[in-house]
mmCIF file of C-alpha atoms (C1' of nucleotides) in Angstrom:
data_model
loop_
_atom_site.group_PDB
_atom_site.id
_atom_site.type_symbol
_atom_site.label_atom_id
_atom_site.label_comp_id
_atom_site.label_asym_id
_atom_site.label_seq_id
_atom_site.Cartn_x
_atom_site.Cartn_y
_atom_site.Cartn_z
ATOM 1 C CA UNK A 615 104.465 87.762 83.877
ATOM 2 C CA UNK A 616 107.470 87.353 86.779
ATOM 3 C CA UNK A 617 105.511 87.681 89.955
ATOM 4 C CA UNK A 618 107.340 88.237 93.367
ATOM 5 C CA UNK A 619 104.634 86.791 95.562
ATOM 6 C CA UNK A 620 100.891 85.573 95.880
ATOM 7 C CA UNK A 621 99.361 88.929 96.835
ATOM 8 C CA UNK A 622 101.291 90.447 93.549
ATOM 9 C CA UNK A 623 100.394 87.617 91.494
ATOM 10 C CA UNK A 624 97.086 87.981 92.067
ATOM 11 C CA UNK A 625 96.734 91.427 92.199
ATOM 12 C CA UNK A 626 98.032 91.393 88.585
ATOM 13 C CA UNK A 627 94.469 89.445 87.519
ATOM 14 C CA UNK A 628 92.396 91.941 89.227
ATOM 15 C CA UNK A 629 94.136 95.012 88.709
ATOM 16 C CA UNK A 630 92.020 96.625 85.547
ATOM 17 C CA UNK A 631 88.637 98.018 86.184
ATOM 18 C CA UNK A 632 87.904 96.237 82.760
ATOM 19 C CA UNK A 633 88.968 92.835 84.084
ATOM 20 C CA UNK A 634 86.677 93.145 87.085
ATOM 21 C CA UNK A 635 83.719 94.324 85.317
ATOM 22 C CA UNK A 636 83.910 91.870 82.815
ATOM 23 C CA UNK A 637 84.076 89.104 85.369
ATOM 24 C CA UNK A 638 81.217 89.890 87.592
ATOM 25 C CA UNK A 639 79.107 90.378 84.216
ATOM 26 C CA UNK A 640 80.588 86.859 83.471
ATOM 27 C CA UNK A 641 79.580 85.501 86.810
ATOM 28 C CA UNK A 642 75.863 85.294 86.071
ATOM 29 C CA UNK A 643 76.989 83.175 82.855
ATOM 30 C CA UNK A 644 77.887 82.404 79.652
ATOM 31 C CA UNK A 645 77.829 85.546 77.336
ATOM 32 C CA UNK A 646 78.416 86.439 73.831
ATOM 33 C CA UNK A 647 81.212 89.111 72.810
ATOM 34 C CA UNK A 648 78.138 91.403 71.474
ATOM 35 C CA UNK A 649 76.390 91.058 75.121
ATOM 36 C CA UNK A 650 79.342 91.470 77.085
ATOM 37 C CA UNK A 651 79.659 95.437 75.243
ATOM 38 C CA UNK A 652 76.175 96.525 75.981
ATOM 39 C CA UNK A 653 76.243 95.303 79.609
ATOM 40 C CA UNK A 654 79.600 97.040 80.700
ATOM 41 C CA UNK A 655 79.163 100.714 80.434
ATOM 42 C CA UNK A 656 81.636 102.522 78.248
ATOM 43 C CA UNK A 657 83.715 99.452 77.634
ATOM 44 C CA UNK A 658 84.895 99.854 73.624
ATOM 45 C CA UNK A 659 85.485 96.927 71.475
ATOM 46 C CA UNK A 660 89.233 96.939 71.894
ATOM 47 C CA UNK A 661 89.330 97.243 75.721
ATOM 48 C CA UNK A 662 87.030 93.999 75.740
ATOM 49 C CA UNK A 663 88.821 91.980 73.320
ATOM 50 C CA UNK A 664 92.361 92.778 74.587
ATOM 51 C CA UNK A 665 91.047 92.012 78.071
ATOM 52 C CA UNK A 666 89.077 88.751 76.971
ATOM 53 C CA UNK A 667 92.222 87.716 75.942
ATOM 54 C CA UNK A 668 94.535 88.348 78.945
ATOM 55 C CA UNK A 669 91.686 86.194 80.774
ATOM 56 C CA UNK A 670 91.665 83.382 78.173
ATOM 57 C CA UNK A 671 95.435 83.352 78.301
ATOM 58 C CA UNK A 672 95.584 83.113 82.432
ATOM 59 C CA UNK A 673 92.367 80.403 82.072
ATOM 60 C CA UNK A 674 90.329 82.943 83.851
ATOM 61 C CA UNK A 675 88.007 82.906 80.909
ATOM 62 C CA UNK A 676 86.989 80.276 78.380
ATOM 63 C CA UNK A 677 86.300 81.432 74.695
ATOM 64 C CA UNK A 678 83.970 78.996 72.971
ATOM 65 C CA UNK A 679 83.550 79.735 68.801
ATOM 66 C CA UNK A 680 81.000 78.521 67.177
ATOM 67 C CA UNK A 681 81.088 78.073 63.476
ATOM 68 C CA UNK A 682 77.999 79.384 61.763
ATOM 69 C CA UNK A 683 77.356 81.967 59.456
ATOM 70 C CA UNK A 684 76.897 84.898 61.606
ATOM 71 C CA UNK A 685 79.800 84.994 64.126
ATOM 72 C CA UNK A 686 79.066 83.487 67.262
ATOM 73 C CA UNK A 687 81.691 83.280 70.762
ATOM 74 C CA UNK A 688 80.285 82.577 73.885
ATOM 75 C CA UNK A 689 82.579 83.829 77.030
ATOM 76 C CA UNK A 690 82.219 81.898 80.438
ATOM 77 C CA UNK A 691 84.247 81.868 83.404
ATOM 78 C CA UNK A 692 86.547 78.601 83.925
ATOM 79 C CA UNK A 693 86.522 77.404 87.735
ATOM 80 C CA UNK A 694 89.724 79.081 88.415
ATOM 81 C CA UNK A 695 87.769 82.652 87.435
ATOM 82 C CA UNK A 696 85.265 81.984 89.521
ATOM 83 C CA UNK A 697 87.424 81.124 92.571
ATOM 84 C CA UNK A 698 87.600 85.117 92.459
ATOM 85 C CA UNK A 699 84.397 85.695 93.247
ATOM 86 C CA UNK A 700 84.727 85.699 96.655
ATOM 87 C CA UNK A 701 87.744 88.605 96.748
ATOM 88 C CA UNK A 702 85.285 90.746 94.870
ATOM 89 C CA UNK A 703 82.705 90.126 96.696
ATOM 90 C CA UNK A 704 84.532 91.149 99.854
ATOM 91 C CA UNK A 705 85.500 93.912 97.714
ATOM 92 C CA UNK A 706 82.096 94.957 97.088
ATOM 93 C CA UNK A 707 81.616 94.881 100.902
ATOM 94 C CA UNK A 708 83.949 96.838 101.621
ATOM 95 C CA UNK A 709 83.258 99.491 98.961
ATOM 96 C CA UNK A 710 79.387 99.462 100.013
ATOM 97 C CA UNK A 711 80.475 100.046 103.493
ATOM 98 C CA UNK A 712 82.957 102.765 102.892
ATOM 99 C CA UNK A 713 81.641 105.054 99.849
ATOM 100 C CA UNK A 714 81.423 108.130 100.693
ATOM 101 C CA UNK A 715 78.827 110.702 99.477
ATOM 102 C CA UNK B 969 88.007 110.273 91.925
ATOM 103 C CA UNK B 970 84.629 109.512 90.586
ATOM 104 C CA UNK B 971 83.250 105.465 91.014
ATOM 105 C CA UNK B 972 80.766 104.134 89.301
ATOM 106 C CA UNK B 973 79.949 100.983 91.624
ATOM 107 C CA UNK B 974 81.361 99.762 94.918
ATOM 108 C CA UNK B 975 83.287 97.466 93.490
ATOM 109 C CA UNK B 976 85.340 99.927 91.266
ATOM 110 C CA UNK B 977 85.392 102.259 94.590
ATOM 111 C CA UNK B 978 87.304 99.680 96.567
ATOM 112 C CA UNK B 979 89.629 98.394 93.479
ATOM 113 C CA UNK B 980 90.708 102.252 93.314
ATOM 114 C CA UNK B 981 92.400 101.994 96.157
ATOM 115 C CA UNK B 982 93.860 98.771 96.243
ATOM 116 C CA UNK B 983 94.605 98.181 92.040
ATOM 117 C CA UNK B 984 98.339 99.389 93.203
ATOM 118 C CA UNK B 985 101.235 97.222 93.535
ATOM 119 C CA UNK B 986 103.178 99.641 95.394
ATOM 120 C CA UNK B 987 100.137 100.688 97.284
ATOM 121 C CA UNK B 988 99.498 97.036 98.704
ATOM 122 C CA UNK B 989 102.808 96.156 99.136
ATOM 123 C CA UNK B 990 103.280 99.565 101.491
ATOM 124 C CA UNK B 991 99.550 98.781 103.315
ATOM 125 C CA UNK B 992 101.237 95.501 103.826
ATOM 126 C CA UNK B 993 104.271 96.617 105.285
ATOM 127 C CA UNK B 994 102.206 99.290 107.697
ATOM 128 C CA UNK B 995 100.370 96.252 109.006
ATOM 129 C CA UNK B 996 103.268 95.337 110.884
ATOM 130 C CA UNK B 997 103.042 98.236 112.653
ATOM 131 C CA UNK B 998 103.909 101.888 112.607
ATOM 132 C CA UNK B 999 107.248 102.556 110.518
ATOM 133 C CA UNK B 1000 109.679 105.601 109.517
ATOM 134 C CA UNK B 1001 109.833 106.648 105.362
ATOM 135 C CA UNK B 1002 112.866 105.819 105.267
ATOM 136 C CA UNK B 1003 112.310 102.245 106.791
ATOM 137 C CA UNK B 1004 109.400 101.487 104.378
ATOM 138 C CA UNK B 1005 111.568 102.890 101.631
ATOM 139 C CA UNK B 1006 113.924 100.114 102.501
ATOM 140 C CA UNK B 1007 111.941 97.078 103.283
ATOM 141 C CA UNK B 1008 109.436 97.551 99.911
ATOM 142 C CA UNK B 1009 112.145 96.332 97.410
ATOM 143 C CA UNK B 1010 112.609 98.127 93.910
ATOM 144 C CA UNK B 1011 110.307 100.973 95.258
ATOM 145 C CA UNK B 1012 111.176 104.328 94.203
ATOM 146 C CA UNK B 1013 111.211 107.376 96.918
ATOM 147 C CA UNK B 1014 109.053 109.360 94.110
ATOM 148 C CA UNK B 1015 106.681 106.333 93.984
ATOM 149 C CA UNK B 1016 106.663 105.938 98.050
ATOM 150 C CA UNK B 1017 105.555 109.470 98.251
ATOM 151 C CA UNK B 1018 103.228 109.732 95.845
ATOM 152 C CA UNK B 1019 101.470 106.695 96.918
ATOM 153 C CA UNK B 1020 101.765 107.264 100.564
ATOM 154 C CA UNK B 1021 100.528 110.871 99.672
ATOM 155 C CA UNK B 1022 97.620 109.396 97.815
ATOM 156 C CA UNK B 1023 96.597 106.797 100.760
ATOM 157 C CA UNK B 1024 96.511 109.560 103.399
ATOM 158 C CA UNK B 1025 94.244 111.588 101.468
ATOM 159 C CA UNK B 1026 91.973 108.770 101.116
ATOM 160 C CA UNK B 1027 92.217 108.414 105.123
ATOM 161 C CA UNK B 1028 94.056 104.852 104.954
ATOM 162 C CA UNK B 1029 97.394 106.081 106.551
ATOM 163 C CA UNK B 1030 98.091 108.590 109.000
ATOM 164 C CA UNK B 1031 101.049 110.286 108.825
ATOM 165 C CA UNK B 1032 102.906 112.104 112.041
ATOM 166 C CA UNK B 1033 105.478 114.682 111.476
ATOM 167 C CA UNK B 1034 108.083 114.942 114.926
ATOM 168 C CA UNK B 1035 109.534 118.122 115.165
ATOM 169 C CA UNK B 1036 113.133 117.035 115.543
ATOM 170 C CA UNK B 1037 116.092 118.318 114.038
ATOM 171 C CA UNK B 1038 116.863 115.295 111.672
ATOM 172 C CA UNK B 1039 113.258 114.863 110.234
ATOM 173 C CA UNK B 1040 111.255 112.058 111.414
ATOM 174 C CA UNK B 1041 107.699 111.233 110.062
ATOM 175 C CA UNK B 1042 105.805 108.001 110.955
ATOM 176 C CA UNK B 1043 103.535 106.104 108.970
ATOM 177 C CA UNK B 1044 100.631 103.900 110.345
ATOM 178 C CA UNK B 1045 97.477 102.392 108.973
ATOM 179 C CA UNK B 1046 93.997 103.952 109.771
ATOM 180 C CA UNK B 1047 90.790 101.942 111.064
ATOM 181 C CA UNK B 1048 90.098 101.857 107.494
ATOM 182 C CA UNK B 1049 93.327 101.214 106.376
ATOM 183 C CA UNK B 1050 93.539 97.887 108.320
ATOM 184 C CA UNK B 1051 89.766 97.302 107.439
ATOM 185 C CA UNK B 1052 91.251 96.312 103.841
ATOM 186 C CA UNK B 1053 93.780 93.681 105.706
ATOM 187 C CA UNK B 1054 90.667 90.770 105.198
ATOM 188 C CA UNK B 1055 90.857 91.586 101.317
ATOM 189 C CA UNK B 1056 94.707 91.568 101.082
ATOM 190 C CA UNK B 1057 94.360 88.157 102.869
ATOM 191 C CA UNK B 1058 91.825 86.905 100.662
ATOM 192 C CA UNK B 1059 94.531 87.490 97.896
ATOM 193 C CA UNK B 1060 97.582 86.125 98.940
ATOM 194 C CA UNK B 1061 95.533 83.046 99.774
ATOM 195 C CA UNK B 1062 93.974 83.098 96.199
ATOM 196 C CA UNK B 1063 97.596 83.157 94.901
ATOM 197 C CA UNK B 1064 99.373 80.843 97.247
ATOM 198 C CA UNK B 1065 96.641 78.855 95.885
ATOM 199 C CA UNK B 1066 96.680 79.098 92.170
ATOM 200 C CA UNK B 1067 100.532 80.684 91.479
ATOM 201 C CA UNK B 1068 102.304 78.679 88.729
ATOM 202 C CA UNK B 1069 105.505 77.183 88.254
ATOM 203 C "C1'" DC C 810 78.770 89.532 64.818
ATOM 204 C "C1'" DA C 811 83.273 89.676 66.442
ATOM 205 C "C1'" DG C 812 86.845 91.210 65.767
ATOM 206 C "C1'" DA C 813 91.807 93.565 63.784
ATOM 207 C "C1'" DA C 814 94.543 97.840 62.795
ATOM 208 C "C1'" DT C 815 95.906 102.341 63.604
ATOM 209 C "C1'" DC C 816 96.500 106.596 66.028
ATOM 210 C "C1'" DC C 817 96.595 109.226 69.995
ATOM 211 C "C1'" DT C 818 96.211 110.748 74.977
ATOM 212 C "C1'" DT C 819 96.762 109.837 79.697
ATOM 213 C "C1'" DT C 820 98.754 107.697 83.588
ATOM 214 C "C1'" DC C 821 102.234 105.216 86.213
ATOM 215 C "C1'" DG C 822 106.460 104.681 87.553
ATOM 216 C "C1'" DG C 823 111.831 104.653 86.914
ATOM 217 C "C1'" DA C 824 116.089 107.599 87.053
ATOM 218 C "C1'" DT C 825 118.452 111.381 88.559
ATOM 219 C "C1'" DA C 826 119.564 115.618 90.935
ATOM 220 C "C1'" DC C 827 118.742 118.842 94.546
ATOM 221 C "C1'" DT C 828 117.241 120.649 99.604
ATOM 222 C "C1'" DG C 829 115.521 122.232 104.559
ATOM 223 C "C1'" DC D 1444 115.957 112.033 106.950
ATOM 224 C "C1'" DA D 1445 112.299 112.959 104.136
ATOM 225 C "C1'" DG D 1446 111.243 114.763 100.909
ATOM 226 C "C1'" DT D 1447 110.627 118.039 95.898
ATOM 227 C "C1'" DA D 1448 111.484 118.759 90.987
ATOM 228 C "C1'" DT D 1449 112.260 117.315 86.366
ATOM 229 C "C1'" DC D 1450 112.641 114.379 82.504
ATOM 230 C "C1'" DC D 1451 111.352 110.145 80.166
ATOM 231 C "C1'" DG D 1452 109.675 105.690 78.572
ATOM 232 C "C1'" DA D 1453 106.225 101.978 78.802
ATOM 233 C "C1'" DA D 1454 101.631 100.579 78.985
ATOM 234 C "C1'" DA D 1455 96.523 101.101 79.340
ATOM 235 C "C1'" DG D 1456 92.894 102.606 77.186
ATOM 236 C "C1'" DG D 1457 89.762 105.830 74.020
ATOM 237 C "C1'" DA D 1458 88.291 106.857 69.130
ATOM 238 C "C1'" DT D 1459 87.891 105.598 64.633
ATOM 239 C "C1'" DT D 1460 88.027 102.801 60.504
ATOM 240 C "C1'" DC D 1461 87.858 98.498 58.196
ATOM 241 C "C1'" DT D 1462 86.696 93.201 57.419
ATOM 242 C "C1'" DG D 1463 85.673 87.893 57.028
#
DNA sequence: CAGAATCCTTTCGGATACTG
DNA sequence: CAGTATCCGAAAGGATTCTG
């Protein structure tokens, strides 16, 4: 990813509705791949796992598999994905503040 | 556009690169196409219309035609275009912060 | 359960040429 | 100067099928 400054560089994290959605679900904690689907509305498999794996690969997101019989992976944000939470909460803010309709 | 949750509502409008990098430049003050065409580097005229087109429907940029002979149309940021300044802030700090290498 | 693989549509933006 | 029009390729994401 060649960034050309900060506001680009970050912008490039928090760019995908998917990204987003799957952080703030991630912000109230640890969650399994199976959770993470039925929480965020309309997400398919794909879309999570490809996006799971941008985050993993930035160290937004930390993938933990456990190795029993039944598949297990637990998702949680590292601290570097949860130093976002305060640009979208100020996006939330501003969208509660500004929706119109 | 139909949103689903604040948070998507505000991300619509800011998920962009060329649409934060021209809210950028209009924080600086009032500017000319042609001047914003030059100062955004690599942006297209197709993609600086479109997008400027898209953030003055959304009533984040006024736009003010001068009926002069050589055309002259000025670009400046709404109340509520500059009300998203605090969130562009947020993420250039964010990656001033946490850009690698 | 947690995916991988494949196919397909839509959207964004780059390139180029033309105009009142 | 400030656009419009057209063509085109890349990338995101939806739907579906299959698997260790």
């Amino acid at each position: 990813m060649e960034q050309f400054c900060p506001l680009e560089y970050t912008l490039n994290f928090i760019k995908s509705k998917w990204v987003i959605l799957i952080i703030r679900e991630l912000t109230l904690g640890t969650q399994r791949f199976n959770e993470l689907e039925k929480k965020i509305a309309g997400i398919s498999q794909k879309v999570l796992t490809s996006n799971l794996r941008f985050l993993e690969e930035n160290n937004l997101v930390e993938r933990k598999v456990y190795p029993v019989v039944t598949p297990k992976v637990e998702y949680s944000l590292t601290n570097l994905g949860k130093s976002l939470q305060p640009i979208l909460d100020q996006m939330t803010e501003w969208g509660i503040k500004n929706i119109k309709k």
